[in-house]
Structures are given as C-alpha cells and as structure tokens.
Amino acid sequence: MAESRDDFIIAIRSAFLKKSTKQKFSLLTLVFFSIFIIVLSSLNFKAISVTKSVIKEIVYRSSFIVSIPENFIKSSYLNLNEYTNFYKDYKITKEELDQLKSENISTKIIKSENEELKSLIDGYTITSNKILAKVIVDHESPFLRSIIINKGSKEKIKIGTNIYDRSYLVGRVIEVNYTNSRVLLLTDLNSNIPVSITPGNVQAIVVGNGDKKGEIRYIKNDLVNKINDKGIAYTSGTGSIFKSGIPVGTVDLKDLSEKILINFYSDFTQLKYVFAEIDELIPAPAENEEKDQIEVSNTEQIKLDIISDELQILEESNTKFLEENQQLNTLTNELNKQIEILKAENNFQKNVIQQHNLDQEELEFLRLNLIYSSKCQSKKLFSTGFKVGTPEYRKCIMQKGKIGD
Amino acid sequence: MIRFQKKNLFYKIYIWLPILVLFLSVFNEFDFNYLNIDYFSFNFPFILIFYFALKAYQRFDYFLVFLAGLVNDTVVGLPLGLSSLSYILICIFATYLRNITISPNLMKDWFYFLFIISLINSINYSVLFLFFSYELDITLFIVNNFFTFLFYIIFSIFFKRYLKSLDD
C-alpha cells in the first residue's frame, strides 16, 4: 500500500517537476506561467493591452499567411460547388435584380427622408462612411463565431462598429488592434441583436445559436402569434448597439423544437470582404450651412426632381378634372332646364285633367238633374225637398233623389 | 519508407515535424467548417500533443507547446493563456501515464485520452463560463470531445508510422 502511494507520488513529481535534457522549463513552471497570463490578460492595464495588441497583430498576420494553402483548397472546393449551381443561381439573381431595381427608387426616397428626420430629432447628422475590409482570419472555433478583418484603429474602427456583408448585418467589432479587429458574428451565442419583425412590428431580441442561425428570445407570449413565417427581421436600434433598419434575416417557423429561428441573409462561412461602417457625428449649426447645402444637395436634387414630376402629373390631372367639371356643369344646367319644362308640362296636364274631371262631374249632375229634379225640389209647404242651387239639392241629385244619408 | 541522411536540413525539419504541424494547426485550425457538417469538430492539437508527449517526449519541446497555446488563443479569440494551460495539462497527464506504464497498450491510452480531454474541456468550459461570462453551448463541447476521441485512433496510426520512420 505504502509502496503504491510512493510510486504515485514519484510519478506525479516526475510529471510536474522533472525536466528532461531538451526541455527549457518544467511543466509546473509552464502551468503557473499559463495561469499568470490568464489572470494578467483579464486585467485592463495599458501595458498589457499594448502587449496583447502586438501579439495579436503578429499572430493574425502569420495566421493569414499560413492559411493561404488551406484557403486555396477551401475556395477551390467552393468554386466547384458554385459552378454546379451556376445557371440556377443566375436565373434567380436576374429575377432578384429586376425586383431590386424597382425597389431602389423608393428606398432612395425613404433614406433621404429618414436622414432628414434623424437630423431633426438629434440635431446631428450621422454621416456613414463604409470602408471595405478584407477577412484575414475566419477560422471558426466550434464554440466561438468570430472573424478577423484587416482594418483597425488606424482606420477609425472602434469597439461596436457595425460590420456588413453588402447591406446585410454581419456583426460588430469586439476587439480593435492598430491594423486589424475581431468581429463577433451574429451567429455567436454571445451575440444579442434587438430587432423589429415585420409584418406586425414585433420587437424581439435575436441571439445567435452558435451554429448558422439566430433564435428569437425575449418576446412577449401574446406577440408570438403575430410572427409569420418568412417575416423580415431588421435591427430596431434599441440600446444603440446596432443602427436601426438594417436587414438581418427572415423568420423560420419550420423548426421542430418550436423555437422561432432567424435565417440570416448573409452566409457567414463565405465572407471574404466586408464593410465596416464608420460613424461620425457632425453637429449641424448655422455656420456650416454652405457645407451642409453641398452635402445634402444631391439628396435634395433627387427629391426636387421627384416632386417636380409629381407636380407635373398633378397639374395635368387637374386640368383634365377642370375640363370634365365644366362639361358636367353644362350638362347639369341643360338637364335642369329640361326638368323645369317637364314640370310645367306636368302641371298643365294636371290642370287639364282636373278641369276634365270637373266637367265630367257637371255633366253627370245636369243629366241626373233632368231625371231627379222633381224628387229633390221643394214646391209645397210640407214637402221634404231642397231649394234649387243649394249644396243639399246638388247632393240629393247626385244620390239619385235620395234624401238624407 | 522515407530515409534521410542525418544532419541534413530535411531531416531536421522532419524531426521538428510534430511541432511544425502543431503550429500550422493552431494558426490554420483544421476544422473542415467549409464541409458544412453540423456540429462536426475535433481538436487536432489535443491528439497531437497527447500522442507525442506520451511517445516521443524527447523530441517535443513543452515550451513550444505552450507558445502554440498562446497562438491558438489569439486566433480563436479565447482569453490568453487558456489553451496553453490545456496543452500543458495534457502534457502533464501524458507524462504521468508514461511514468506509470510498463507495457504500453493503445486501448488503455485511448480511454485515458478520453478521460483527459473530457476533464480539460470541462475545465475550459467552467473557466470561460464562470470567470469570463462566455455563453457556450455544452453540446458543441461534448460533440467536439467525442470526435477528438474517435480521431485519436486514426491519427495515432499515422504518428506511429512517423516515429517508426525516424527510428529507422
């Protein structure tokens, strides 16, 4: 028992402390060294940050060079895949292009209006300057999703700078060195994106699932039903982490685990070049009016052109309406006249009919008078008749000589 | 069989091949992510370090392994020093196994390797989650662990051939 314990201790001691001829350090020294570096790297001293930055600069550049053969194989493999789907992709792209062209004009208008409104709200105009950056390292760790780009603090990139693939959001910068930076991709588990989902204008947070998609979390239960399959998710701008209105992806409700997933527009495994958006806040005082006018002149010109076109169309339609209105007025007057003539005719006819009726009644009275006058006239002192010409006499005649009801 | 004349430049490169491959792998990440296989990943440096720390420690400089860890941390974006610690721990466990083993057995080495990588991945996960507040998917760790364990056998065949060629 004691011997086996001794063996164990000897083996442990040998493993930790024994330094063979070719080793510069014992393993225990290296363990302490590692722990020391972990602790040191978590501290935010300037000297440590600079050292870390230098190490990263060297390692990223070296990694880029070392990766060239693997990247060549990778790109060849992807090219081969692309060629097989070339014609199919071409057709889809053509259709998309046609649709995009039609949408482009309205987007321009909305964009210029949006900029104007933002400048009114903030008192600042945000000028976005997108710079092209090359992805120098995209080795995905199975646990962390990030890329390294060849632009850093030298090009005014800061922590939080938004990164795009075309106009789609890819991620944000989480670490900046002098000539390169690390971008946390949207698929990373640590990535949280405040989004609006349309239709329905549902506010939610999209969290990367560590693989290829995002997952919608932090949403009110009663709003879940409002979300449609293929609904569009775009950044809401909440928390000022990402700018608002950037397309993120489409909703995917087909997941078997009943999670609401987001299919990102961009394929993060295929990134070669990305755009980094450098924001500069420029105050808009009256002094810089001339400068501002030049800057916004393009936008204003587009708007003016559109408005003048609209005005022309409105004037043309207005003239048409006026002409139509005049014609209709004339027609109405004519019709009114006709109505009056018809009314007069109608009245005349009514009078004629009335007169005719009266004549008929009078004729009937005269005819009956000839027959029944003897019965209705009062000739003697105690007779029951009526005096000629009175209404009672007329009534008696019309009732064919019957006196009383 | 490859044969070199000793003191030849190629022979020297050939001797340093494990370290060179280690650096290439940490700079380059042998991850095959472009194959788009879900969850598939394995840790090649773990396999290489364990095998050579166990079988050919005379030709394997631990300090360079430590440096490779620092490079890996920088490339992957992990806190600096974490991979170095993992690699050195593998070296320690491999050295311990070597010291207590009289008759080497591939199967024993294989399952001992599984125990070590599981332990080290657990340490990594705990450190990242508890001290650095990283959000991590434990499934990915488990899958990575499993594939690393599986690939050990395949790579050990190649490494054995390499060592044999050196001895010849």
JSON list of C-alpha atoms in Angstrom, two decimals, chain A residues 50-152:
[
{"chain": "A", "resi": 50, "resn": "VAL", "atom": "CA", "xyz": [-0.46, 47.08, -25.87]},
{"chain": "A", "resi": 51, "resn": "THR", "atom": "CA", "xyz": [1.40, 43.77, -25.48]},
{"chain": "A", "resi": 52, "resn": "LYS", "atom": "CA", "xyz": [-1.76, 41.83, -26.30]},
{"chain": "A", "resi": 53, "resn": "SER", "atom": "CA", "xyz": [-2.34, 44.04, -29.30]},
{"chain": "A", "resi": 54, "resn": "VAL", "atom": "CA", "xyz": [1.20, 43.46, -30.60]},
{"chain": "A", "resi": 55, "resn": "ILE", "atom": "CA", "xyz": [0.90, 39.69, -30.13]},
{"chain": "A", "resi": 56, "resn": "LYS", "atom": "CA", "xyz": [-2.44, 39.72, -31.95]},
{"chain": "A", "resi": 57, "resn": "GLU", "atom": "CA", "xyz": [-1.06, 41.80, -34.82]},
{"chain": "A", "resi": 58, "resn": "ILE", "atom": "CA", "xyz": [1.77, 39.29, -35.33]},
{"chain": "A", "resi": 59, "resn": "VAL", "atom": "CA", "xyz": [-0.41, 36.21, -34.89]},
{"chain": "A", "resi": 60, "resn": "TYR", "atom": "CA", "xyz": [-3.19, 37.43, -37.20]},
{"chain": "A", "resi": 61, "resn": "ARG", "atom": "CA", "xyz": [-0.74, 38.29, -39.96]},
{"chain": "A", "resi": 62, "resn": "SER", "atom": "CA", "xyz": [1.05, 34.96, -39.54]},
{"chain": "A", "resi": 63, "resn": "SER", "atom": "CA", "xyz": [-2.26, 33.13, -39.48]},
{"chain": "A", "resi": 64, "resn": "PHE", "atom": "CA", "xyz": [-3.27, 34.83, -42.71]},
{"chain": "A", "resi": 65, "resn": "ILE", "atom": "CA", "xyz": [-0.06, 33.71, -44.42]},
{"chain": "A", "resi": 66, "resn": "VAL", "atom": "CA", "xyz": [-0.22, 30.18, -43.00]},
{"chain": "A", "resi": 67, "resn": "SER", "atom": "CA", "xyz": [-3.86, 29.88, -44.05]},
{"chain": "A", "resi": 68, "resn": "ILE", "atom": "CA", "xyz": [-3.15, 30.58, -47.72]},
{"chain": "A", "resi": 69, "resn": "PRO", "atom": "CA", "xyz": [-2.87, 26.90, -48.78]},
{"chain": "A", "resi": 70, "resn": "GLU", "atom": "CA", "xyz": [-5.96, 25.87, -46.81]},
{"chain": "A", "resi": 71, "resn": "ASN", "atom": "CA", "xyz": [-7.88, 28.87, -48.11]},
{"chain": "A", "resi": 72, "resn": "PHE", "atom": "CA", "xyz": [-6.88, 27.90, -51.63]},
{"chain": "A", "resi": 73, "resn": "ILE", "atom": "CA", "xyz": [-8.27, 24.39, -51.14]},
{"chain": "A", "resi": 74, "resn": "LYS", "atom": "CA", "xyz": [-11.37, 25.81, -49.48]},
{"chain": "A", "resi": 75, "resn": "SER", "atom": "CA", "xyz": [-12.00, 28.34, -52.27]},
{"chain": "A", "resi": 76, "resn": "SER", "atom": "CA", "xyz": [-11.44, 25.66, -54.94]},
{"chain": "A", "resi": 77, "resn": "TYR", "atom": "CA", "xyz": [-13.98, 23.43, -53.25]},
{"chain": "A", "resi": 78, "resn": "LEU", "atom": "CA", "xyz": [-16.47, 26.29, -53.02]},
{"chain": "A", "resi": 79, "resn": "ASN", "atom": "CA", "xyz": [-15.83, 27.35, -56.62]},
{"chain": "A", "resi": 80, "resn": "LEU", "atom": "CA", "xyz": [-16.56, 23.83, -57.77]},
{"chain": "A", "resi": 81, "resn": "ASN", "atom": "CA", "xyz": [-19.81, 23.90, -55.85]},
{"chain": "A", "resi": 82, "resn": "GLU", "atom": "CA", "xyz": [-20.67, 27.29, -57.32]},
{"chain": "A", "resi": 83, "resn": "TYR", "atom": "CA", "xyz": [-20.09, 26.15, -60.90]},
{"chain": "A", "resi": 84, "resn": "THR", "atom": "CA", "xyz": [-22.52, 23.29, -60.50]},
{"chain": "A", "resi": 85, "resn": "ASN", "atom": "CA", "xyz": [-25.26, 25.68, -59.43]},
{"chain": "A", "resi": 86, "resn": "PHE", "atom": "CA", "xyz": [-24.22, 28.48, -61.75]},
{"chain": "A", "resi": 87, "resn": "TYR", "atom": "CA", "xyz": [-27.18, 28.60, -64.17]},
{"chain": "A", "resi": 88, "resn": "LYS", "atom": "CA", "xyz": [-29.77, 28.15, -61.47]},
{"chain": "A", "resi": 89, "resn": "ASP", "atom": "CA", "xyz": [-28.24, 30.94, -59.43]},
{"chain": "A", "resi": 90, "resn": "TYR", "atom": "CA", "xyz": [-28.04, 33.17, -62.50]},
{"chain": "A", "resi": 91, "resn": "LYS", "atom": "CA", "xyz": [-31.78, 32.92, -63.11]},
{"chain": "A", "resi": 92, "resn": "ILE", "atom": "CA", "xyz": [-32.65, 33.62, -59.51]},
{"chain": "A", "resi": 93, "resn": "THR", "atom": "CA", "xyz": [-30.23, 36.53, -59.40]},
{"chain": "A", "resi": 94, "resn": "LYS", "atom": "CA", "xyz": [-31.69, 38.02, -62.56]},
{"chain": "A", "resi": 95, "resn": "GLU", "atom": "CA", "xyz": [-35.19, 37.95, -61.12]},
{"chain": "A", "resi": 96, "resn": "GLU", "atom": "CA", "xyz": [-33.96, 39.45, -57.88]},
{"chain": "A", "resi": 97, "resn": "LEU", "atom": "CA", "xyz": [-32.11, 42.18, -59.74]},
{"chain": "A", "resi": 98, "resn": "ASP", "atom": "CA", "xyz": [-35.23, 43.24, -61.61]},
{"chain": "A", "resi": 99, "resn": "GLN", "atom": "CA", "xyz": [-37.16, 43.42, -58.39]},
{"chain": "A", "resi": 100, "resn": "LEU", "atom": "CA", "xyz": [-34.39, 45.30, -56.63]},
{"chain": "A", "resi": 101, "resn": "LYS", "atom": "CA", "xyz": [-34.17, 47.87, -59.39]},
{"chain": "A", "resi": 102, "resn": "SER", "atom": "CA", "xyz": [-37.82, 48.70, -58.92]},
{"chain": "A", "resi": 103, "resn": "GLU", "atom": "CA", "xyz": [-37.41, 48.92, -55.16]},
{"chain": "A", "resi": 104, "resn": "ASN", "atom": "CA", "xyz": [-34.27, 51.01, -55.36]},
{"chain": "A", "resi": 105, "resn": "ILE", "atom": "CA", "xyz": [-36.04, 54.28, -56.18]},
{"chain": "A", "resi": 106, "resn": "SER", "atom": "CA", "xyz": [-38.43, 54.10, -53.26]},
{"chain": "A", "resi": 107, "resn": "THR", "atom": "CA", "xyz": [-35.56, 53.14, -50.96]},
{"chain": "A", "resi": 108, "resn": "LYS", "atom": "CA", "xyz": [-33.67, 56.28, -52.00]},
{"chain": "A", "resi": 109, "resn": "ILE", "atom": "CA", "xyz": [-36.62, 58.45, -51.11]},
{"chain": "A", "resi": 110, "resn": "ILE", "atom": "CA", "xyz": [-37.14, 56.75, -47.76]},
{"chain": "A", "resi": 111, "resn": "LYS", "atom": "CA", "xyz": [-33.45, 57.01, -46.98]},
{"chain": "A", "resi": 112, "resn": "SER", "atom": "CA", "xyz": [-33.26, 60.71, -47.65]},
{"chain": "A", "resi": 113, "resn": "GLU", "atom": "CA", "xyz": [-36.41, 61.32, -45.65]},
{"chain": "A", "resi": 114, "resn": "ASN", "atom": "CA", "xyz": [-35.07, 59.20, -42.83]},
{"chain": "A", "resi": 115, "resn": "GLU", "atom": "CA", "xyz": [-31.83, 61.15, -42.74]},
{"chain": "A", "resi": 116, "resn": "GLU", "atom": "CA", "xyz": [-33.71, 64.42, -42.63]},
{"chain": "A", "resi": 117, "resn": "LEU", "atom": "CA", "xyz": [-35.94, 63.24, -39.81]},
{"chain": "A", "resi": 118, "resn": "LYS", "atom": "CA", "xyz": [-32.99, 61.92, -37.83]},
{"chain": "A", "resi": 119, "resn": "SER", "atom": "CA", "xyz": [-31.19, 65.21, -38.17]},
{"chain": "A", "resi": 120, "resn": "LEU", "atom": "CA", "xyz": [-34.32, 66.96, -36.92]},
{"chain": "A", "resi": 121, "resn": "ILE", "atom": "CA", "xyz": [-34.59, 64.66, -33.91]},
{"chain": "A", "resi": 122, "resn": "ASP", "atom": "CA", "xyz": [-30.93, 64.60, -32.87]},
{"chain": "A", "resi": 123, "resn": "GLY", "atom": "CA", "xyz": [-29.67, 67.95, -34.07]},
{"chain": "A", "resi": 124, "resn": "TYR", "atom": "CA", "xyz": [-26.87, 65.88, -35.55]},
{"chain": "A", "resi": 125, "resn": "THR", "atom": "CA", "xyz": [-26.31, 64.42, -38.95]},
{"chain": "A", "resi": 126, "resn": "ILE", "atom": "CA", "xyz": [-24.71, 61.00, -38.91]},
{"chain": "A", "resi": 127, "resn": "THR", "atom": "CA", "xyz": [-22.51, 60.54, -41.91]},
{"chain": "A", "resi": 128, "resn": "SER", "atom": "CA", "xyz": [-21.83, 56.89, -42.53]},
{"chain": "A", "resi": 129, "resn": "ASN", "atom": "CA", "xyz": [-18.64, 56.08, -44.22]},
{"chain": "A", "resi": 130, "resn": "LYS", "atom": "CA", "xyz": [-18.42, 52.45, -45.21]},
{"chain": "A", "resi": 131, "resn": "ILE", "atom": "CA", "xyz": [-14.94, 51.11, -45.76]},
{"chain": "A", "resi": 132, "resn": "LEU", "atom": "CA", "xyz": [-14.08, 47.83, -47.39]},
{"chain": "A", "resi": 133, "resn": "ALA", "atom": "CA", "xyz": [-12.25, 45.36, -45.18]},
{"chain": "A", "resi": 134, "resn": "LYS", "atom": "CA", "xyz": [-10.75, 42.01, -46.03]},
{"chain": "A", "resi": 135, "resn": "VAL", "atom": "CA", "xyz": [-11.40, 38.99, -43.85]},
{"chain": "A", "resi": 136, "resn": "ILE", "atom": "CA", "xyz": [-7.92, 37.79, -42.98]},
{"chain": "A", "resi": 137, "resn": "VAL", "atom": "CA", "xyz": [-8.80, 35.05, -40.50]},
{"chain": "A", "resi": 138, "resn": "ASP", "atom": "CA", "xyz": [-12.09, 33.20, -40.45]},
{"chain": "A", "resi": 139, "resn": "HIS", "atom": "CA", "xyz": [-11.19, 30.05, -38.56]},
{"chain": "A", "resi": 140, "resn": "GLU", "atom": "CA", "xyz": [-14.36, 29.25, -36.75]},
{"chain": "A", "resi": 141, "resn": "SER", "atom": "CA", "xyz": [-13.88, 27.79, -33.37]},
{"chain": "A", "resi": 142, "resn": "PRO", "atom": "CA", "xyz": [-16.59, 25.24, -32.63]},
{"chain": "A", "resi": 143, "resn": "PHE", "atom": "CA", "xyz": [-17.53, 27.39, -29.65]},
{"chain": "A", "resi": 144, "resn": "LEU", "atom": "CA", "xyz": [-16.97, 30.97, -30.77]},
{"chain": "A", "resi": 145, "resn": "ARG", "atom": "CA", "xyz": [-18.02, 32.58, -34.03]},
{"chain": "A", "resi": 146, "resn": "SER", "atom": "CA", "xyz": [-15.78, 35.46, -34.99]},
{"chain": "A", "resi": 147, "resn": "ILE", "atom": "CA", "xyz": [-13.62, 36.75, -37.85]},
{"chain": "A", "resi": 148, "resn": "ILE", "atom": "CA", "xyz": [-10.59, 38.99, -38.11]},
{"chain": "A", "resi": 149, "resn": "ILE", "atom": "CA", "xyz": [-10.63, 41.91, -40.58]},
{"chain": "A", "resi": 150, "resn": "ASN", "atom": "CA", "xyz": [-7.69, 43.92, -41.84]},
{"chain": "A", "resi": 151, "resn": "LYS", "atom": "CA", "xyz": [-8.93, 47.29, -40.59]},
{"chain": "A", "resi": 152, "resn": "GLY", "atom": "CA", "xyz": [-8.29, 48.61, -37.12]}
]
